[in-house]
PDB file of C-alpha atoms in Angstrom:
ATOM      1  CA  UNK A   1      12.532   4.518  55.304  1.00  0.00           C
ATOM      2  CA  UNK A   2      13.366   7.765  57.137  1.00  0.00           C
ATOM      3  CA  UNK A   3      13.663   9.583  53.828  1.00  0.00           C
ATOM      4  CA  UNK A   4      10.267   8.232  52.743  1.00  0.00           C
ATOM      5  CA  UNK A   5       8.611   9.456  55.961  1.00  0.00           C
ATOM      6  CA  UNK A   6      10.308  12.846  55.612  1.00  0.00           C
ATOM      7  CA  UNK A   7       9.012  13.208  52.040  1.00  0.00           C
ATOM      8  CA  UNK A   8       5.524  12.184  53.140  1.00  0.00           C
ATOM      9  CA  UNK A   9       5.559  14.740  55.966  1.00  0.00           C
ATOM     10  CA  UNK A  10       6.608  17.505  53.542  1.00  0.00           C
ATOM     11  CA  UNK A  11       3.870  16.469  51.126  1.00  0.00           C
ATOM     12  CA  UNK A  12       1.136  16.222  53.765  1.00  0.00           C
ATOM     13  CA  UNK A  13       1.927  19.598  55.292  1.00  0.00           C
ATOM     14  CA  UNK A  14       2.005  21.569  52.058  1.00  0.00           C
ATOM     15  CA  UNK A  15      -0.601  24.297  51.819  1.00  0.00           C
ATOM     16  CA  UNK A  16      -2.312  22.793  48.772  1.00  0.00           C
ATOM     17  CA  UNK A  17      -2.908  19.465  50.499  1.00  0.00           C
ATOM     18  CA  UNK A  18      -4.391  21.154  53.550  1.00  0.00           C
ATOM     19  CA  UNK A  19      -6.601  23.354  51.349  1.00  0.00           C
ATOM     20  CA  UNK A  20      -7.767  20.282  49.482  1.00  0.00           C
ATOM     21  CA  UNK A  21      -8.584  18.491  52.749  1.00  0.00           C
ATOM     22  CA  UNK A  22     -10.675  21.430  53.928  1.00  0.00           C
ATOM     23  CA  UNK A  23     -12.411  21.508  50.542  1.00  0.00           C
ATOM     24  CA  UNK A  24     -13.259  17.810  50.745  1.00  0.00           C
ATOM     25  CA  UNK A  25     -14.746  18.204  54.230  1.00  0.00           C
ATOM     26  CA  UNK A  26     -16.803  21.240  53.228  1.00  0.00           C
ATOM     27  CA  UNK A  27     -17.865  19.465  50.029  1.00  0.00           C
ATOM     28  CA  UNK A  28     -19.076  16.451  52.014  1.00  0.00           C
ATOM     29  CA  UNK A  29     -21.109  18.716  54.284  1.00  0.00           C
ATOM     30  CA  UNK A  30     -22.516  20.581  51.300  1.00  0.00           C
ATOM     31  CA  UNK A  31     -23.466  17.263  49.694  1.00  0.00           C
ATOM     32  CA  UNK A  32     -25.776  16.635  52.652  1.00  0.00           C
ATOM     33  CA  UNK A  33     -27.488  19.962  52.017  1.00  0.00           C
ATOM     34  CA  UNK A  34     -27.915  19.222  48.308  1.00  0.00           C
ATOM     35  CA  UNK A  35     -29.201  15.711  49.040  1.00  0.00           C
ATOM     36  CA  UNK A  36     -31.789  17.149  51.404  1.00  0.00           C
ATOM     37  CA  UNK A  37     -32.773  19.825  48.866  1.00  0.00           C
ATOM     38  CA  UNK A  38     -33.326  17.247  46.133  1.00  0.00           C
ATOM     39  CA  UNK A  39     -34.976  14.611  48.317  1.00  0.00           C
ATOM     40  CA  UNK A  40     -37.113  16.908  50.459  1.00  0.00           C
ATOM     41  CA  UNK A  41     -38.036  19.705  48.044  1.00  0.00           C
ATOM     42  CA  UNK A  42     -37.467  18.791  44.384  1.00  0.00           C
ATOM     43  CA  UNK A  43     -38.581  15.143  44.545  1.00  0.00           C
ATOM     44  CA  UNK A  44     -41.936  15.969  46.178  1.00  0.00           C
ATOM     45  CA  UNK A  45     -42.583  18.672  43.571  1.00  0.00           C
ATOM     46  CA  UNK A  46     -41.798  16.227  40.747  1.00  0.00           C
ATOM     47  CA  UNK A  47     -43.776  13.565  42.597  1.00  0.00           C
ATOM     48  CA  UNK A  48     -46.880  15.725  42.263  1.00  0.00           C
ATOM     49  CA  UNK A  49     -46.722  15.059  38.500  1.00  0.00           C
ATOM     50  CA  UNK A  50     -46.463  11.289  39.085  1.00  0.00           C
ATOM     51  CA  UNK A  51     -48.956  11.382  41.974  1.00  0.00           C
ATOM     52  CA  UNK A  52     -46.490   9.365  44.067  1.00  0.00           C
ATOM     53  CA  UNK A  53     -43.235   9.791  45.944  1.00  0.00           C
ATOM     54  CA  UNK A  54     -40.790  10.420  43.112  1.00  0.00           C
ATOM     55  CA  UNK A  55     -37.930   8.519  44.734  1.00  0.00           C
ATOM     56  CA  UNK A  56     -40.136   5.418  44.700  1.00  0.00           C
ATOM     57  CA  UNK A  57     -40.793   5.526  40.931  1.00  0.00           C
ATOM     58  CA  UNK A  58     -39.607   2.171  39.614  1.00  0.00           C
ATOM     59  CA  UNK A  59     -39.985   0.105  36.481  1.00  0.00           C
ATOM     60  CA  UNK A  60     -40.653  -3.523  37.412  1.00  0.00           C
ATOM     61  CA  UNK A  61     -38.683  -6.133  35.513  1.00  0.00           C
ATOM     62  CA  UNK A  62     -39.000  -9.906  35.624  1.00  0.00           C
ATOM     63  CA  UNK A  63     -39.114 -11.396  39.093  1.00  0.00           C
ATOM     64  CA  UNK A  64     -38.208  -9.030  41.910  1.00  0.00           C
ATOM     65  CA  UNK A  65     -35.793  -6.909  39.851  1.00  0.00           C
ATOM     66  CA  UNK A  66     -36.678  -3.256  39.307  1.00  0.00           C
ATOM     67  CA  UNK A  67     -35.199  -0.205  37.635  1.00  0.00           C
ATOM     68  CA  UNK A  68     -35.149   2.539  40.280  1.00  0.00           C
ATOM     69  CA  UNK A  69     -35.681   5.463  37.931  1.00  0.00           C
ATOM     70  CA  UNK A  70     -36.647   7.885  40.707  1.00  0.00           C
ATOM     71  CA  UNK A  71     -33.462   7.230  42.676  1.00  0.00           C
ATOM     72  CA  UNK A  72     -31.331   7.527  39.548  1.00  0.00           C
ATOM     73  CA  UNK A  73     -32.887  10.845  38.508  1.00  0.00           C
ATOM     74  CA  UNK A  74     -32.448  12.142  42.084  1.00  0.00           C
ATOM     75  CA  UNK A  75     -28.756  11.267  41.913  1.00  0.00           C
ATOM     76  CA  UNK A  76     -28.423  13.007  38.531  1.00  0.00           C
ATOM     77  CA  UNK A  77     -30.125  16.113  39.955  1.00  0.00           C
ATOM     78  CA  UNK A  78     -27.708  16.049  42.910  1.00  0.00           C
ATOM     79  CA  UNK A  79     -24.773  15.935  40.493  1.00  0.00           C
ATOM     80  CA  UNK A  80     -26.089  18.787  38.345  1.00  0.00           C
ATOM     81  CA  UNK A  81     -26.691  21.003  41.369  1.00  0.00           C
ATOM     82  CA  UNK A  82     -23.255  20.218  42.845  1.00  0.00           C
ATOM     83  CA  UNK A  83     -21.546  20.870  39.503  1.00  0.00           C
ATOM     84  CA  UNK A  84     -23.400  24.160  39.059  1.00  0.00           C
ATOM     85  CA  UNK A  85     -22.515  25.379  42.557  1.00  0.00           C
ATOM     86  CA  UNK A  86     -18.892  24.342  42.053  1.00  0.00           C
ATOM     87  CA  UNK A  87     -18.840  26.243  38.753  1.00  0.00           C
ATOM     88  CA  UNK A  88     -20.183  29.368  40.481  1.00  0.00           C
ATOM     89  CA  UNK A  89     -17.617  29.052  43.282  1.00  0.00           C
ATOM     90  CA  UNK A  90     -14.675  28.679  40.892  1.00  0.00           C
ATOM     91  CA  UNK A  91     -15.947  31.602  38.836  1.00  0.00           C
ATOM     92  CA  UNK A  92     -16.232  33.767  41.990  1.00  0.00           C
ATOM     93  CA  UNK A  93     -12.738  32.810  43.181  1.00  0.00           C
ATOM     94  CA  UNK A  94     -11.236  33.592  39.764  1.00  0.00           C
ATOM     95  CA  UNK A  95     -12.986  36.965  39.714  1.00  0.00           C
ATOM     96  CA  UNK A  96     -11.832  37.745  43.267  1.00  0.00           C
ATOM     97  CA  UNK A  97      -8.229  36.897  42.363  1.00  0.00           C
ATOM     98  CA  UNK A  98      -8.331  39.278  39.411  1.00  0.00           C
ATOM     99  CA  UNK A  99      -9.458  42.296  41.513  1.00  0.00           C
ATOM    100  CA  UNK A 100      -5.989  43.130  42.822  1.00  0.00           C
ATOM    101  CA  UNK A 101      -4.178  42.594  39.545  1.00  0.00           C
ATOM    102  CA  UNK A 102      -3.485  45.324  37.035  1.00  0.00           C
ATOM    103  CA  UNK A 103      -4.155  44.425  33.438  1.00  0.00           C
ATOM    104  CA  UNK A 104      -0.944  43.414  31.746  1.00  0.00           C
ATOM    105  CA  UNK A 105       0.265  45.722  29.028  1.00  0.00           C
ATOM    106  CA  UNK A 106       0.971  43.945  25.795  1.00  0.00           C
ATOM    107  CA  UNK A 107       4.641  43.453  25.120  1.00  0.00           C
ATOM    108  CA  UNK A 108       6.194  45.544  22.389  1.00  0.00           C
ATOM    109  CA  UNK A 109       6.481  43.609  19.157  1.00  0.00           C
ATOM    110  CA  UNK A 110       9.891  42.103  18.574  1.00  0.00           C
ATOM    111  CA  UNK A 111      12.025  43.727  15.899  1.00  0.00           C
ATOM    112  CA  UNK A 112      12.711  41.668  12.830  1.00  0.00           C
ATOM    113  CA  UNK A 113      16.274  40.857  11.809  1.00  0.00           C
ATOM    114  CA  UNK A 114      15.908  43.127   8.811  1.00  0.00           C
ATOM    115  CA  UNK A 115      14.834  46.086  10.944  1.00  0.00           C
ATOM    116  CA  UNK A 116      17.728  45.550  13.344  1.00  0.00           C
ATOM    117  CA  UNK A 117      20.142  45.440  10.380  1.00  0.00           C
ATOM    118  CA  UNK A 118      18.663  48.650   8.916  1.00  0.00           C
ATOM    119  CA  UNK A 119      18.959  50.442  12.270  1.00  0.00           C
ATOM    120  CA  UNK A 120      22.613  49.379  12.546  1.00  0.00           C
ATOM    121  CA  UNK A 121      23.293  50.692   9.035  1.00  0.00           C
ATOM    122  CA  UNK A 122      21.521  53.950   9.909  1.00  0.00           C
ATOM    123  CA  UNK A 123      23.620  54.343  13.047  1.00  0.00           C
ATOM    124  CA  UNK A 124      26.822  53.628  11.101  1.00  0.00           C
ATOM    125  CA  UNK A 125      25.882  56.229   8.492  1.00  0.00           C
ATOM    126  CA  UNK A 126      25.179  58.793  11.222  1.00  0.00           C
ATOM    127  CA  UNK A 127      28.578  58.100  12.791  1.00  0.00           C
ATOM    128  CA  UNK A 128      30.272  58.381   9.408  1.00  0.00           C
ATOM    129  CA  UNK A 129      28.620  61.787   8.778  1.00  0.00           C
ATOM    130  CA  UNK A 130      29.766  63.128  12.124  1.00  0.00           C
TER     131      UNK A 130
END
């Protein structure tokens, strides 16, 4: 059991885990901003087309059941915005990481076995001449 707790402590205190935890917390806070943007700005603008609050757009089914189309589309918009922002953040981080790096020079092509054999023969002939 001690070994298990030691392994867990090493895992939990690794830099990647801590970075991920910070990312999750910031992502949750950002989700609130995106939710507000969609619900308080985009939905009312779309609602103008429907002449009603967009989040309340429903398709009635039999009985009291309804399809909450407005809520579903709001959730899809939230996802698209979050995915787009995440894409931009990853792209910016990748670009920032590449600033300090020098472009790698391509490696010299490897010599074929035949070329190596010819060079050895050439060197032997040179030695024989001298």
